[in-house]
Amino acid sequence: MSQAKAYAAFSAEKPLAPFTFDRREPRPDDVAIDIMYCGVCHSDLHFAHNDWGMTQYPIVPGHEIVGRVTSVGDKVTRFKEGDIVGVGCMVDSCRTCSACKDGVEQYCLEGFTMTYGSEDRQDGTMTQGGYSNKIVVSDHFVLKMPDGIDLASAAPILCAGITTYSPLKHHGVGKGHKVGVIGMGGLGHMGVKLAKALGAEVTVFTRSDAKVEEAKRNGADHVVVSGDQAQMDAVAETFDFMLDTVPVQHDLNPYLASLKYDGTHILVGLLEPIEPAIEGFNLVFKRRVVAGSLIGGIAETEEVLKLCADQGITCDVEMLDIQNINEGFERMKKGDVRYRFVIDMATI
Ligand SMILES: [Zn+2]
Ligand SMILES: [Zn+2]
Protein backbone atom coordinates (compact mmCIF):
# COMPACT_ATOMS: atom_id res chain seq x y z
CA MET A 1 0.00 0.00 0.00
CA SER A 2 1.07 3.55 -0.52
CA GLN A 3 -0.61 6.59 0.91
CA ALA A 4 -2.29 8.97 -1.51
CA LYS A 5 -3.28 12.57 -0.88
CA ALA A 6 -6.57 13.62 -2.38
CA TYR A 7 -9.67 15.79 -2.20
CA ALA A 8 -12.86 13.87 -1.56
CA ALA A 9 -16.57 14.46 -1.14
CA PHE A 10 -17.77 13.16 2.23
CA SER A 11 -21.48 13.80 1.70
CA ALA A 12 -23.82 15.31 -0.90
CA GLU A 13 -24.08 18.59 0.99
CA LYS A 14 -20.53 19.30 2.14
CA PRO A 15 -17.74 20.79 0.02
CA LEU A 16 -14.82 18.60 -1.04
CA ALA A 17 -12.08 18.40 1.59
CA PRO A 18 -8.59 16.88 1.95
CA PHE A 19 -8.53 13.10 2.30
CA THR A 20 -5.74 10.56 2.72
CA PHE A 21 -6.18 6.93 1.71
CA ASP A 22 -4.24 3.87 0.54
CA ARG A 23 -3.62 3.02 -3.09
CA ARG A 24 -3.01 -0.69 -3.67
CA GLU A 25 0.45 -2.13 -4.28
CA PRO A 26 0.83 -2.64 -8.05
CA ARG A 27 -0.36 -6.08 -9.21
CA PRO A 28 1.63 -7.82 -11.99
CA ASP A 29 -0.40 -6.02 -14.71
CA ASP A 30 -0.56 -2.64 -12.94
CA VAL A 31 0.97 0.72 -13.70
CA ALA A 32 1.61 3.14 -10.80
CA ILE A 33 1.24 6.78 -11.82
CA ASP A 34 2.06 10.13 -10.21
CA ILE A 35 -0.77 12.41 -11.32
CA MET A 36 0.23 15.74 -12.89
CA TYR A 37 -3.12 17.04 -14.14
CA CYS A 38 -6.77 16.12 -13.77
CA GLY A 39 -9.64 17.68 -15.70
CA VAL A 40 -12.89 18.57 -13.93
CA CYS A 41 -15.91 16.99 -15.64
CA HIS A 42 -19.61 17.63 -14.96
CA SER A 43 -19.89 13.97 -13.95
CA ASP A 44 -17.52 14.72 -11.06
CA LEU A 45 -19.97 17.30 -9.78
CA HIS A 46 -22.96 14.96 -10.20
CA PHE A 47 -21.14 12.17 -8.42
CA ALA A 48 -19.96 14.35 -5.53
CA HIS A 49 -23.56 15.52 -5.03
CA ASN A 50 -25.02 12.01 -5.47
CA ASP A 51 -27.28 13.28 -8.26
CA TRP A 52 -27.43 9.77 -9.74
CA GLY A 53 -28.13 8.06 -6.39
CA MET A 54 -25.14 5.70 -6.60
CA THR A 55 -22.40 7.53 -4.70
CA GLN A 56 -20.68 5.86 -1.75
CA TYR A 57 -18.73 8.31 0.41
CA PRO A 58 -16.00 9.31 0.69
CA ILE A 59 -15.49 9.63 -3.06
CA VAL A 60 -12.46 11.08 -4.88
CA PRO A 61 -13.71 12.28 -8.30
CA GLY A 62 -11.64 12.81 -11.45
CA HIS A 63 -11.43 10.82 -14.70
CA GLU A 64 -9.35 13.01 -16.99
CA ILE A 65 -5.96 12.06 -15.61
CA VAL A 66 -2.48 12.74 -16.99
CA GLY A 67 0.62 11.64 -15.12
CA ARG A 68 4.03 10.02 -15.06
CA VAL A 69 4.66 6.31 -14.55
CA THR A 70 6.59 5.61 -11.33
CA SER A 71 6.65 1.81 -11.51
CA VAL A 72 5.10 -1.12 -13.38
CA GLY A 73 4.20 -4.71 -12.47
CA ASP A 74 6.22 -7.70 -13.78
CA LYS A 75 3.85 -8.44 -16.65
CA VAL A 76 3.61 -4.90 -18.01
CA THR A 77 5.37 -4.42 -21.35
CA ARG A 78 3.58 -1.39 -22.84
CA PHE A 79 4.87 1.07 -20.25
CA LYS A 80 7.99 1.82 -18.24
CA GLU A 81 8.99 4.19 -15.47
CA GLY A 82 9.03 7.81 -16.66
CA ASP A 83 6.42 7.40 -19.45
CA ILE A 84 3.75 10.07 -19.67
CA VAL A 85 0.33 8.43 -19.65
CA GLY A 86 -3.38 9.10 -19.33
CA VAL A 87 -6.30 7.48 -17.55
CA GLY A 88 -9.86 8.22 -18.66
CA CYS A 89 -13.30 7.15 -17.43
CA MET A 90 -12.62 3.39 -17.19
CA VAL A 91 -10.04 1.38 -15.22
CA ASP A 92 -11.26 -2.17 -15.94
CA SER A 93 -13.89 -4.32 -17.67
CA CYS A 94 -14.55 -8.07 -18.00
CA ARG A 95 -12.15 -8.20 -21.02
CA THR A 96 -13.79 -11.34 -22.46
CA CYS A 97 -17.29 -10.35 -23.65
CA SER A 98 -18.08 -9.40 -27.25
CA ALA A 99 -17.92 -5.66 -26.50
CA CYS A 100 -14.54 -5.94 -24.77
CA LYS A 101 -13.22 -8.06 -27.63
CA ASP A 102 -14.50 -5.46 -30.11
CA GLY A 103 -12.53 -2.76 -28.28
CA VAL A 104 -15.63 -0.97 -27.01
CA GLU A 105 -14.99 -1.65 -23.32
CA GLN A 106 -17.44 1.12 -22.42
CA TYR A 107 -20.23 -1.24 -23.49
CA CYS A 108 -18.83 -4.25 -21.56
CA LEU A 109 -21.74 -6.66 -21.07
CA GLU A 110 -20.87 -6.94 -17.38
CA GLY A 111 -20.44 -3.19 -17.01
CA PHE A 112 -17.09 -1.45 -17.00
CA THR A 113 -15.27 -0.41 -13.82
CA MET A 114 -15.45 3.36 -13.49
CA THR A 115 -12.29 5.26 -12.56
CA TYR A 116 -14.05 6.34 -9.37
CA GLY A 117 -17.13 5.06 -7.59
CA SER A 118 -16.97 1.44 -8.82
CA GLU A 119 -16.05 -1.75 -7.02
CA ASP A 120 -12.64 -3.04 -8.06
CA ARG A 121 -13.18 -6.37 -9.86
CA GLN A 122 -10.44 -8.15 -7.89
CA ASP A 123 -10.50 -6.87 -4.32
CA GLY A 124 -13.94 -5.26 -4.10
CA THR A 125 -12.61 -1.93 -2.82
CA MET A 126 -14.11 1.31 -4.10
CA THR A 127 -12.17 2.90 -6.96
CA GLN A 128 -11.01 6.48 -6.32
CA GLY A 129 -10.27 8.99 -9.06
CA GLY A 130 -7.81 11.63 -10.10
CA TYR A 131 -8.25 14.48 -7.62
CA SER A 132 -5.27 12.82 -6.04
CA ASN A 133 -1.48 12.74 -6.30
CA LYS A 134 -1.26 9.11 -7.45
CA ILE A 135 -3.21 6.21 -8.93
CA VAL A 136 -2.64 2.53 -9.77
CA VAL A 137 -4.33 1.19 -12.93
CA SER A 138 -4.18 -2.04 -14.93
CA ASP A 139 -2.05 -1.54 -18.05
CA HIS A 140 -4.83 -2.21 -20.59
CA PHE A 141 -6.66 0.87 -19.31
CA VAL A 142 -3.60 3.13 -19.30
CA LEU A 143 -3.29 5.36 -22.37
CA LYS A 144 -0.13 6.40 -24.14
CA MET A 145 0.17 10.18 -24.38
CA PRO A 146 1.67 11.09 -27.76
CA ASP A 147 4.87 13.13 -27.89
CA GLY A 148 4.40 16.84 -28.28
CA ILE A 149 0.85 17.03 -26.90
CA ASP A 150 0.28 19.79 -24.33
CA LEU A 151 -0.39 17.73 -21.22
CA ALA A 152 -2.63 20.04 -19.21
CA SER A 153 -4.94 20.86 -22.10
CA ALA A 154 -4.93 17.23 -23.26
CA ALA A 155 -6.45 15.95 -20.00
CA PRO A 156 -10.06 16.70 -21.05
CA ILE A 157 -9.59 14.77 -24.29
CA LEU A 158 -9.81 11.67 -22.06
CA CYS A 159 -13.52 12.33 -21.46
CA ALA A 160 -14.86 15.38 -23.36
CA GLY A 161 -12.71 14.62 -26.41
CA ILE A 162 -13.38 10.90 -26.71
CA THR A 163 -17.09 11.32 -25.96
CA THR A 164 -17.49 13.45 -29.07
CA TYR A 165 -14.91 11.67 -31.23
CA SER A 166 -16.25 8.14 -30.78
CA PRO A 167 -19.71 8.71 -32.32
CA LEU A 168 -18.29 10.86 -35.13
CA LYS A 169 -15.93 8.03 -35.97
CA HIS A 170 -18.51 5.28 -35.53
CA HIS A 171 -20.98 6.97 -37.87
CA GLY A 172 -18.28 7.62 -40.47
CA VAL A 173 -18.32 11.42 -40.34
CA GLY A 174 -15.86 12.89 -42.84
CA LYS A 175 -15.37 15.09 -45.87
CA GLY A 176 -18.57 16.21 -47.57
CA HIS A 177 -20.68 15.80 -44.43
CA LYS A 178 -22.55 18.61 -42.77
CA VAL A 179 -22.49 18.26 -38.99
CA GLY A 180 -24.47 20.32 -36.49
CA VAL A 181 -23.10 20.60 -32.96
CA ILE A 182 -25.71 21.48 -30.34
CA GLY A 183 -24.34 23.21 -27.24
CA MET A 184 -21.01 24.97 -26.72
CA GLY A 185 -19.66 23.63 -23.44
CA GLY A 186 -16.81 21.26 -22.67
CA LEU A 187 -18.18 18.58 -25.00
CA GLY A 188 -19.49 20.91 -27.72
CA HIS A 189 -16.29 22.86 -28.24
CA MET A 190 -14.34 19.60 -28.62
CA GLY A 191 -17.05 18.25 -30.96
CA VAL A 192 -16.54 21.26 -33.24
CA LYS A 193 -12.76 20.83 -33.35
CA LEU A 194 -12.91 17.07 -33.91
CA ALA A 195 -15.64 17.15 -36.57
CA LYS A 196 -13.57 19.78 -38.40
CA ALA A 197 -10.47 17.59 -38.04
CA LEU A 198 -12.38 14.73 -39.68
CA GLY A 199 -13.15 16.99 -42.64
CA ALA A 200 -16.80 17.89 -41.99
CA GLU A 201 -18.46 21.27 -42.43
CA VAL A 202 -19.56 22.26 -38.94
CA THR A 203 -22.44 24.42 -37.73
CA VAL A 204 -22.91 25.25 -34.06
CA PHE A 205 -26.46 25.58 -32.75
CA THR A 206 -26.64 27.90 -29.77
CA ARG A 207 -29.45 29.52 -27.82
CA SER A 208 -27.57 32.73 -27.21
CA ASP A 209 -26.42 35.41 -29.65
CA ALA A 210 -23.51 35.95 -27.28
CA LYS A 211 -21.94 32.65 -28.29
CA VAL A 212 -21.89 33.26 -32.05
CA GLU A 213 -18.41 34.82 -32.17
CA GLU A 214 -17.13 32.32 -29.63
CA ALA A 215 -18.31 29.40 -31.74
CA LYS A 216 -16.56 30.82 -34.80
CA ARG A 217 -13.36 31.31 -32.81
CA ASN A 218 -13.53 27.60 -32.01
CA GLY A 219 -13.58 26.78 -35.70
CA ALA A 220 -17.30 26.53 -36.52
CA ASP A 221 -18.00 27.29 -40.18
CA HIS A 222 -21.49 28.56 -39.38
CA VAL A 223 -23.58 29.38 -36.34
CA VAL A 224 -27.36 29.10 -36.01
CA VAL A 225 -29.18 30.77 -33.12
CA SER A 226 -31.73 28.07 -32.37
CA GLY A 227 -34.36 30.44 -30.97
CA ASP A 228 -34.50 32.36 -34.26
CA GLN A 229 -37.14 30.64 -36.40
CA ALA A 230 -35.94 32.24 -39.63
CA GLN A 231 -32.43 30.88 -39.05
CA MET A 232 -33.83 27.42 -38.24
CA ASP A 233 -36.04 27.43 -41.35
CA ALA A 234 -33.05 28.34 -43.48
CA VAL A 235 -31.21 25.13 -42.47
CA ALA A 236 -34.17 22.71 -42.67
CA GLU A 237 -33.20 19.29 -44.13
CA THR A 238 -29.55 20.20 -44.67
CA PHE A 239 -27.54 18.19 -42.11
CA ASP A 240 -26.15 14.65 -42.22
CA PHE A 241 -25.50 14.50 -38.46
CA MET A 242 -26.37 16.33 -35.27
CA LEU A 243 -24.00 15.94 -32.35
CA ASP A 244 -26.19 16.84 -29.38
CA THR A 245 -24.13 17.63 -26.26
CA VAL A 246 -26.90 19.24 -24.20
CA PRO A 247 -27.24 17.47 -20.81
CA VAL A 248 -30.70 18.78 -19.90
CA GLN A 249 -34.10 18.08 -21.44
CA HIS A 250 -34.73 19.97 -24.68
CA ASP A 251 -36.93 19.71 -27.77
CA LEU A 252 -35.25 17.48 -30.39
CA ASN A 253 -37.92 18.07 -33.05
CA PRO A 254 -36.55 21.32 -34.52
CA TYR A 255 -33.13 19.66 -34.85
CA LEU A 256 -34.59 16.51 -36.43
CA ALA A 257 -36.26 18.77 -38.98
CA SER A 258 -32.80 20.16 -39.79
CA LEU A 259 -31.51 16.70 -40.76
CA LYS A 260 -31.60 15.41 -44.33
CA TYR A 261 -33.37 12.13 -45.01
CA ASP A 262 -31.27 9.33 -43.45
CA GLY A 263 -29.76 11.88 -41.08
CA THR A 264 -28.66 10.86 -37.59
CA HIS A 265 -29.15 12.75 -34.33
CA ILE A 266 -26.56 11.58 -31.77
CA LEU A 267 -27.15 12.15 -28.06
CA VAL A 268 -24.01 12.26 -25.90
CA GLY A 269 -25.16 14.45 -23.02
CA LEU A 270 -28.77 13.60 -22.20
CA LEU A 271 -29.44 10.77 -19.74
CA GLU A 272 -33.01 11.73 -18.86
CA PRO A 273 -36.20 10.89 -20.79
CA ILE A 274 -36.58 12.90 -24.01
CA GLU A 275 -39.07 15.67 -23.22
CA PRO A 276 -40.98 17.00 -25.10
CA ALA A 277 -41.58 13.76 -27.00
CA ILE A 278 -40.19 13.14 -30.46
CA GLU A 279 -42.74 13.45 -33.27
CA GLY A 280 -42.77 10.09 -35.04
CA PHE A 281 -43.39 12.03 -38.21
CA ASN A 282 -39.93 13.59 -37.93
CA LEU A 283 -38.35 10.13 -38.03
CA VAL A 284 -40.63 8.08 -40.27
CA PHE A 285 -41.02 10.46 -43.18
CA LYS A 286 -37.28 10.90 -43.61
CA ARG A 287 -35.87 7.60 -42.31
CA ARG A 288 -34.02 9.58 -39.65
CA VAL A 289 -32.29 7.95 -36.70
CA VAL A 290 -31.85 9.04 -33.08
CA ALA A 291 -28.72 7.47 -31.62
CA GLY A 292 -26.76 7.58 -28.37
CA SER A 293 -23.10 7.17 -27.55
CA LEU A 294 -21.04 6.78 -24.38
CA ILE A 295 -17.38 7.87 -24.06
CA GLY A 296 -15.18 5.56 -26.24
CA GLY A 297 -12.98 2.46 -26.16
CA ILE A 298 -9.34 2.35 -25.13
CA ALA A 299 -7.88 1.97 -28.65
CA GLU A 300 -10.14 4.74 -29.90
CA THR A 301 -9.05 7.02 -27.06
CA GLU A 302 -5.39 6.55 -28.02
CA GLU A 303 -6.46 7.29 -31.61
CA VAL A 304 -8.08 10.61 -30.71
CA LEU A 305 -5.08 11.60 -28.56
CA LYS A 306 -2.85 10.97 -31.59
CA LEU A 307 -5.17 12.93 -33.89
CA CYS A 308 -5.14 15.87 -31.45
CA ALA A 309 -1.33 15.75 -31.16
CA ASP A 310 -0.87 15.56 -34.95
CA GLN A 311 -3.30 18.39 -35.71
CA GLY A 312 -2.48 20.56 -32.69
CA ILE A 313 -6.00 20.26 -31.31
CA THR A 314 -6.30 21.17 -27.64
CA CYS A 315 -9.09 21.63 -25.18
CA ASP A 316 -9.50 25.21 -23.95
CA VAL A 317 -8.72 24.99 -20.26
CA GLU A 318 -8.43 27.12 -17.14
CA MET A 319 -5.93 25.84 -14.59
CA LEU A 320 -7.12 25.34 -11.04
CA ASP A 321 -5.33 24.77 -7.73
CA ILE A 322 -6.86 21.79 -5.91
CA GLN A 323 -7.63 24.04 -2.92
CA ASN A 324 -10.05 25.96 -5.18
CA ILE A 325 -11.98 22.92 -6.39
CA ASN A 326 -15.20 23.90 -4.59
CA GLU A 327 -15.13 27.34 -6.18
CA GLY A 328 -14.50 25.57 -9.50
CA PHE A 329 -17.61 23.41 -8.98
CA GLU A 330 -19.69 26.53 -8.20
CA ARG A 331 -18.49 28.26 -11.36
CA MET A 332 -19.16 25.14 -13.45
CA LYS A 333 -22.74 25.04 -12.19
CA LYS A 334 -23.17 28.57 -13.55
CA GLY A 335 -21.51 27.68 -16.86
CA ASP A 336 -18.71 30.11 -15.97
CA VAL A 337 -15.74 28.26 -17.48
CA ARG A 338 -14.26 28.24 -21.00
CA TYR A 339 -14.40 25.22 -21.28
CA ARG A 340 -12.79 22.95 -18.78
CA PHE A 341 -11.04 23.36 -15.46
CA VAL A 342 -7.88 21.32 -15.13
CA ILE A 343 -6.37 20.81 -11.69
CA ASP A 344 -2.61 21.26 -11.44
CA MET A 345 -1.88 18.37 -9.09
CA ALA A 346 1.44 19.90 -8.02
CA THR A 347 -0.72 22.10 -5.78
CA ILE A 348 -1.92 19.24 -3.59
ZN1 LIG B 1 -16.31 12.99 -17.76
ZN1 LIG C 1 -16.70 -7.09 -21.15
Coordinates of C-alpha atoms and ligand atoms in Angstrom, one line a residue:
M1 CA 0.0 0.0 0.0
S2 CA 1.1 3.5 -0.5
Q3 CA -0.6 6.6 0.9
A4 CA -2.3 9.0 -1.5
K5 CA -3.3 12.6 -0.9
A6 CA -6.6 13.6 -2.4
Y7 CA -9.7 15.8 -2.2
A8 CA -12.9 13.9 -1.6
A9 CA -16.6 14.5 -1.1
F10 CA -17.8 13.2 2.2
S11 CA -21.5 13.8 1.7
A12 CA -23.8 15.3 -0.9
E13 CA -24.1 18.6 1.0
K14 CA -20.5 19.3 2.1
P15 CA -17.7 20.8 0.0
L16 CA -14.8 18.6 -1.0
A17 CA -12.1 18.4 1.6
P18 CA -8.6 16.9 1.9
F19 CA -8.5 13.1 2.3
T20 CA -5.7 10.6 2.7
F21 CA -6.2 6.9 1.7
D22 CA -4.2 3.9 0.5
R23 CA -3.6 3.0 -3.1
R24 CA -3.0 -0.7 -3.7
E25 CA 0.4 -2.1 -4.3
P26 CA 0.8 -2.6 -8.1
R27 CA -0.4 -6.1 -9.2
P28 CA 1.6 -7.8 -12.0
D29 CA -0.4 -6.0 -14.7
D30 CA -0.6 -2.6 -12.9
V31 CA 1.0 0.7 -13.7
A32 CA 1.6 3.1 -10.8
I33 CA 1.2 6.8 -11.8
D34 CA 2.1 10.1 -10.2
I35 CA -0.8 12.4 -11.3
M36 CA 0.2 15.7 -12.9
Y37 CA -3.1 17.0 -14.1
C38 CA -6.8 16.1 -13.8
G39 CA -9.6 17.7 -15.7
V40 CA -12.9 18.6 -13.9
C41 CA -15.9 17.0 -15.6
H42 CA -19.6 17.6 -15.0
S43 CA -19.9 14.0 -14.0
D44 CA -17.5 14.7 -11.1
L45 CA -20.0 17.3 -9.8
H46 CA -23.0 15.0 -10.2
F47 CA -21.1 12.2 -8.4
A48 CA -20.0 14.4 -5.5
H49 CA -23.6 15.5 -5.0
N50 CA -25.0 12.0 -5.5
D51 CA -27.3 13.3 -8.3
W52 CA -27.4 9.8 -9.7
G53 CA -28.1 8.1 -6.4
M54 CA -25.1 5.7 -6.6
T55 CA -22.4 7.5 -4.7
Q56 CA -20.7 5.9 -1.8
Y57 CA -18.7 8.3 0.4
P58 CA -16.0 9.3 0.7
I59 CA -15.5 9.6 -3.1
V60 CA -12.5 11.1 -4.9
P61 CA -13.7 12.3 -8.3
G62 CA -11.6 12.8 -11.4
H63 CA -11.4 10.8 -14.7
E64 CA -9.4 13.0 -17.0
I65 CA -6.0 12.1 -15.6
V66 CA -2.5 12.7 -17.0
G67 CA 0.6 11.6 -15.1
R68 CA 4.0 10.0 -15.1
V69 CA 4.7 6.3 -14.6
T70 CA 6.6 5.6 -11.3
S71 CA 6.7 1.8 -11.5
V72 CA 5.1 -1.1 -13.4
G73 CA 4.2 -4.7 -12.5
D74 CA 6.2 -7.7 -13.8
K75 CA 3.8 -8.4 -16.6
V76 CA 3.6 -4.9 -18.0
T77 CA 5.4 -4.4 -21.4
R78 CA 3.6 -1.4 -22.8
F79 CA 4.9 1.1 -20.2
K80 CA 8.0 1.8 -18.2
E81 CA 9.0 4.2 -15.5
G82 CA 9.0 7.8 -16.7
D83 CA 6.4 7.4 -19.5
I84 CA 3.7 10.1 -19.7
V85 CA 0.3 8.4 -19.6
G86 CA -3.4 9.1 -19.3
V87 CA -6.3 7.5 -17.6
G88 CA -9.9 8.2 -18.7
C89 CA -13.3 7.1 -17.4
M90 CA -12.6 3.4 -17.2
V91 CA -10.0 1.4 -15.2
D92 CA -11.3 -2.2 -15.9
S93 CA -13.9 -4.3 -17.7
C94 CA -14.5 -8.1 -18.0
R95 CA -12.2 -8.2 -21.0
T96 CA -13.8 -11.3 -22.5
C97 CA -17.3 -10.4 -23.6
S98 CA -18.1 -9.4 -27.2
A99 CA -17.9 -5.7 -26.5
C100 CA -14.5 -5.9 -24.8
K101 CA -13.2 -8.1 -27.6
D102 CA -14.5 -5.5 -30.1
G103 CA -12.5 -2.8 -28.3
V104 CA -15.6 -1.0 -27.0
E105 CA -15.0 -1.6 -23.3
Q106 CA -17.4 1.1 -22.4
Y107 CA -20.2 -1.2 -23.5
C108 CA -18.8 -4.3 -21.6
L109 CA -21.7 -6.7 -21.1
E110 CA -20.9 -6.9 -17.4
G111 CA -20.4 -3.2 -17.0
F112 CA -17.1 -1.4 -17.0
T113 CA -15.3 -0.4 -13.8
M114 CA -15.4 3.4 -13.5
T115 CA -12.3 5.3 -12.6
Y116 CA -14.0 6.3 -9.4
G117 CA -17.1 5.1 -7.6
S118 CA -17.0 1.4 -8.8
E119 CA -16.1 -1.8 -7.0
D120 CA -12.6 -3.0 -8.1
R121 CA -13.2 -6.4 -9.9
Q122 CA -10.4 -8.1 -7.9
D123 CA -10.5 -6.9 -4.3
G124 CA -13.9 -5.3 -4.1
T125 CA -12.6 -1.9 -2.8
M126 CA -14.1 1.3 -4.1
T127 CA -12.2 2.9 -7.0
Q128 CA -11.0 6.5 -6.3
G129 CA -10.3 9.0 -9.1
G130 CA -7.8 11.6 -10.1
Y131 CA -8.3 14.5 -7.6
S132 CA -5.3 12.8 -6.0
N133 CA -1.5 12.7 -6.3
K134 CA -1.3 9.1 -7.5
I135 CA -3.2 6.2 -8.9
V136 CA -2.6 2.5 -9.8
V137 CA -4.3 1.2 -12.9
S138 CA -4.2 -2.0 -14.9
D139 CA -2.0 -1.5 -18.0
H140 CA -4.8 -2.2 -20.6
F141 CA -6.7 0.9 -19.3
V142 CA -3.6 3.1 -19.3
L143 CA -3.3 5.4 -22.4
K144 CA -0.1 6.4 -24.1
M145 CA 0.2 10.2 -24.4
P146 CA 1.7 11.1 -27.8
D147 CA 4.9 13.1 -27.9
G148 CA 4.4 16.8 -28.3
I149 CA 0.9 17.0 -26.9
D150 CA 0.3 19.8 -24.3
L151 CA -0.4 17.7 -21.2
A152 CA -2.6 20.0 -19.2
S153 CA -4.9 20.9 -22.1
A154 CA -4.9 17.2 -23.3
A155 CA -6.5 15.9 -20.0
P156 CA -10.1 16.7 -21.0
I157 CA -9.6 14.8 -24.3
L158 CA -9.8 11.7 -22.1
C159 CA -13.5 12.3 -21.5
A160 CA -14.9 15.4 -23.4
G161 CA -12.7 14.6 -26.4
I162 CA -13.4 10.9 -26.7
T163 CA -17.1 11.3 -26.0
T164 CA -17.5 13.4 -29.1
Y165 CA -14.9 11.7 -31.2
S166 CA -16.2 8.1 -30.8
P167 CA -19.7 8.7 -32.3
L168 CA -18.3 10.9 -35.1
K169 CA -15.9 8.0 -36.0
H170 CA -18.5 5.3 -35.5
H171 CA -21.0 7.0 -37.9
G172 CA -18.3 7.6 -40.5
V173 CA -18.3 11.4 -40.3
G174 CA -15.9 12.9 -42.8
K175 CA -15.4 15.1 -45.9
G176 CA -18.6 16.2 -47.6
H177 CA -20.7 15.8 -44.4
K178 CA -22.5 18.6 -42.8
V179 CA -22.5 18.3 -39.0
G180 CA -24.5 20.3 -36.5
V181 CA -23.1 20.6 -33.0
I182 CA -25.7 21.5 -30.3
G183 CA -24.3 23.2 -27.2
M184 CA -21.0 25.0 -26.7
G185 CA -19.7 23.6 -23.4
G186 CA -16.8 21.3 -22.7
L187 CA -18.2 18.6 -25.0
G188 CA -19.5 20.9 -27.7
H189 CA -16.3 22.9 -28.2
M190 CA -14.3 19.6 -28.6
G191 CA -17.0 18.3 -31.0
V192 CA -16.5 21.3 -33.2
K193 CA -12.8 20.8 -33.4
L194 CA -12.9 17.1 -33.9
A195 CA -15.6 17.1 -36.6
K196 CA -13.6 19.8 -38.4
A197 CA -10.5 17.6 -38.0
L198 CA -12.4 14.7 -39.7
G199 CA -13.2 17.0 -42.6
A200 CA -16.8 17.9 -42.0
E201 CA -18.5 21.3 -42.4
V202 CA -19.6 22.3 -38.9
T203 CA -22.4 24.4 -37.7
V204 CA -22.9 25.3 -34.1
F205 CA -26.5 25.6 -32.8
T206 CA -26.6 27.9 -29.8
R207 CA -29.5 29.5 -27.8
S208 CA -27.6 32.7 -27.2
D209 CA -26.4 35.4 -29.6
A210 CA -23.5 36.0 -27.3
K211 CA -21.9 32.6 -28.3
V212 CA -21.9 33.3 -32.1
E213 CA -18.4 34.8 -32.2
E214 CA -17.1 32.3 -29.6
A215 CA -18.3 29.4 -31.7
K216 CA -16.6 30.8 -34.8
R217 CA -13.4 31.3 -32.8
N218 CA -13.5 27.6 -32.0
G219 CA -13.6 26.8 -35.7
A220 CA -17.3 26.5 -36.5
D221 CA -18.0 27.3 -40.2
H222 CA -21.5 28.6 -39.4
V223 CA -23.6 29.4 -36.3
V224 CA -27.4 29.1 -36.0
V225 CA -29.2 30.8 -33.1
S226 CA -31.7 28.1 -32.4
G227 CA -34.4 30.4 -31.0
D228 CA -34.5 32.4 -34.3
Q229 CA -37.1 30.6 -36.4
A230 CA -35.9 32.2 -39.6
Q231 CA -32.4 30.9 -39.0
M232 CA -33.8 27.4 -38.2
D233 CA -36.0 27.4 -41.3
A234 CA -33.0 28.3 -43.5
V235 CA -31.2 25.1 -42.5
A236 CA -34.2 22.7 -42.7
E237 CA -33.2 19.3 -44.1
T238 CA -29.5 20.2 -44.7
F239 CA -27.5 18.2 -42.1
D240 CA -26.2 14.6 -42.2
F241 CA -25.5 14.5 -38.5
M242 CA -26.4 16.3 -35.3
L243 CA -24.0 15.9 -32.3
D244 CA -26.2 16.8 -29.4
T245 CA -24.1 17.6 -26.3
V246 CA -26.9 19.2 -24.2
P247 CA -27.2 17.5 -20.8
V248 CA -30.7 18.8 -19.9
Q249 CA -34.1 18.1 -21.4
H250 CA -34.7 20.0 -24.7
D251 CA -36.9 19.7 -27.8
L252 CA -35.3 17.5 -30.4
N253 CA -37.9 18.1 -33.0
P254 CA -36.5 21.3 -34.5
Y255 CA -33.1 19.7 -34.8
L256 CA -34.6 16.5 -36.4
A257 CA -36.3 18.8 -39.0
S258 CA -32.8 20.2 -39.8
L259 CA -31.5 16.7 -40.8
K260 CA -31.6 15.4 -44.3
Y261 CA -33.4 12.1 -45.0
D262 CA -31.3 9.3 -43.4
G263 CA -29.8 11.9 -41.1
T264 CA -28.7 10.9 -37.6
H265 CA -29.2 12.7 -34.3
I266 CA -26.6 11.6 -31.8
L267 CA -27.1 12.1 -28.1
V268 CA -24.0 12.3 -25.9
G269 CA -25.2 14.5 -23.0
L270 CA -28.8 13.6 -22.2
L271 CA -29.4 10.8 -19.7
E272 CA -33.0 11.7 -18.9
P273 CA -36.2 10.9 -20.8
I274 CA -36.6 12.9 -24.0
E275 CA -39.1 15.7 -23.2
P276 CA -41.0 17.0 -25.1
A277 CA -41.6 13.8 -27.0
I278 CA -40.2 13.1 -30.5
E279 CA -42.7 13.4 -33.3
G280 CA -42.8 10.1 -35.0
F281 CA -43.4 12.0 -38.2
N282 CA -39.9 13.6 -37.9
L283 CA -38.3 10.1 -38.0
V284 CA -40.6 8.1 -40.3
F285 CA -41.0 10.5 -43.2
K286 CA -37.3 10.9 -43.6
R287 CA -35.9 7.6 -42.3
R288 CA -34.0 9.6 -39.6
V289 CA -32.3 8.0 -36.7
V290 CA -31.9 9.0 -33.1
A291 CA -28.7 7.5 -31.6
G292 CA -26.8 7.6 -28.4
S293 CA -23.1 7.2 -27.6
L294 CA -21.0 6.8 -24.4
I295 CA -17.4 7.9 -24.1
G296 CA -15.2 5.6 -26.2
G297 CA -13.0 2.5 -26.2
I298 CA -9.3 2.3 -25.1
A299 CA -7.9 2.0 -28.6
E300 CA -10.1 4.7 -29.9
T301 CA -9.0 7.0 -27.1
E302 CA -5.4 6.5 -28.0
E303 CA -6.5 7.3 -31.6
V304 CA -8.1 10.6 -30.7
L305 CA -5.1 11.6 -28.6
K306 CA -2.9 11.0 -31.6
L307 CA -5.2 12.9 -33.9
C308 CA -5.1 15.9 -31.5
A309 CA -1.3 15.8 -31.2
D310 CA -0.9 15.6 -35.0
Q311 CA -3.3 18.4 -35.7
G312 CA -2.5 20.6 -32.7
I313 CA -6.0 20.3 -31.3
T314 CA -6.3 21.2 -27.6
C315 CA -9.1 21.6 -25.2
D316 CA -9.5 25.2 -24.0
V317 CA -8.7 25.0 -20.3
E318 CA -8.4 27.1 -17.1
M319 CA -5.9 25.8 -14.6
L320 CA -7.1 25.3 -11.0
D321 CA -5.3 24.8 -7.7
I322 CA -6.9 21.8 -5.9
Q323 CA -7.6 24.0 -2.9
N324 CA -10.1 26.0 -5.2
I325 CA -12.0 22.9 -6.4
N326 CA -15.2 23.9 -4.6
E327 CA -15.1 27.3 -6.2
G328 CA -14.5 25.6 -9.5
F329 CA -17.6 23.4 -9.0
E330 CA -19.7 26.5 -8.2
R331 CA -18.5 28.3 -11.4
M332 CA -19.2 25.1 -13.4
K333 CA -22.7 25.0 -12.2
K334 CA -23.2 28.6 -13.6
G335 CA -21.5 27.7 -16.9
D336 CA -18.7 30.1 -16.0
V337 CA -15.7 28.3 -17.5
R338 CA -14.3 28.2 -21.0
Y339 CA -14.4 25.2 -21.3
R340 CA -12.8 22.9 -18.8
F341 CA -11.0 23.4 -15.5
V342 CA -7.9 21.3 -15.1
I343 CA -6.4 20.8 -11.7
D344 CA -2.6 21.3 -11.4
M345 CA -1.9 18.4 -9.1
A346 CA 1.4 19.9 -8.0
T347 CA -0.7 22.1 -5.8
I348 CA -1.9 19.2 -3.6
Ligands
ZN1 ZN -16.3 13.0 -17.8
ZN2 ZN -16.7 -7.1 -21.2

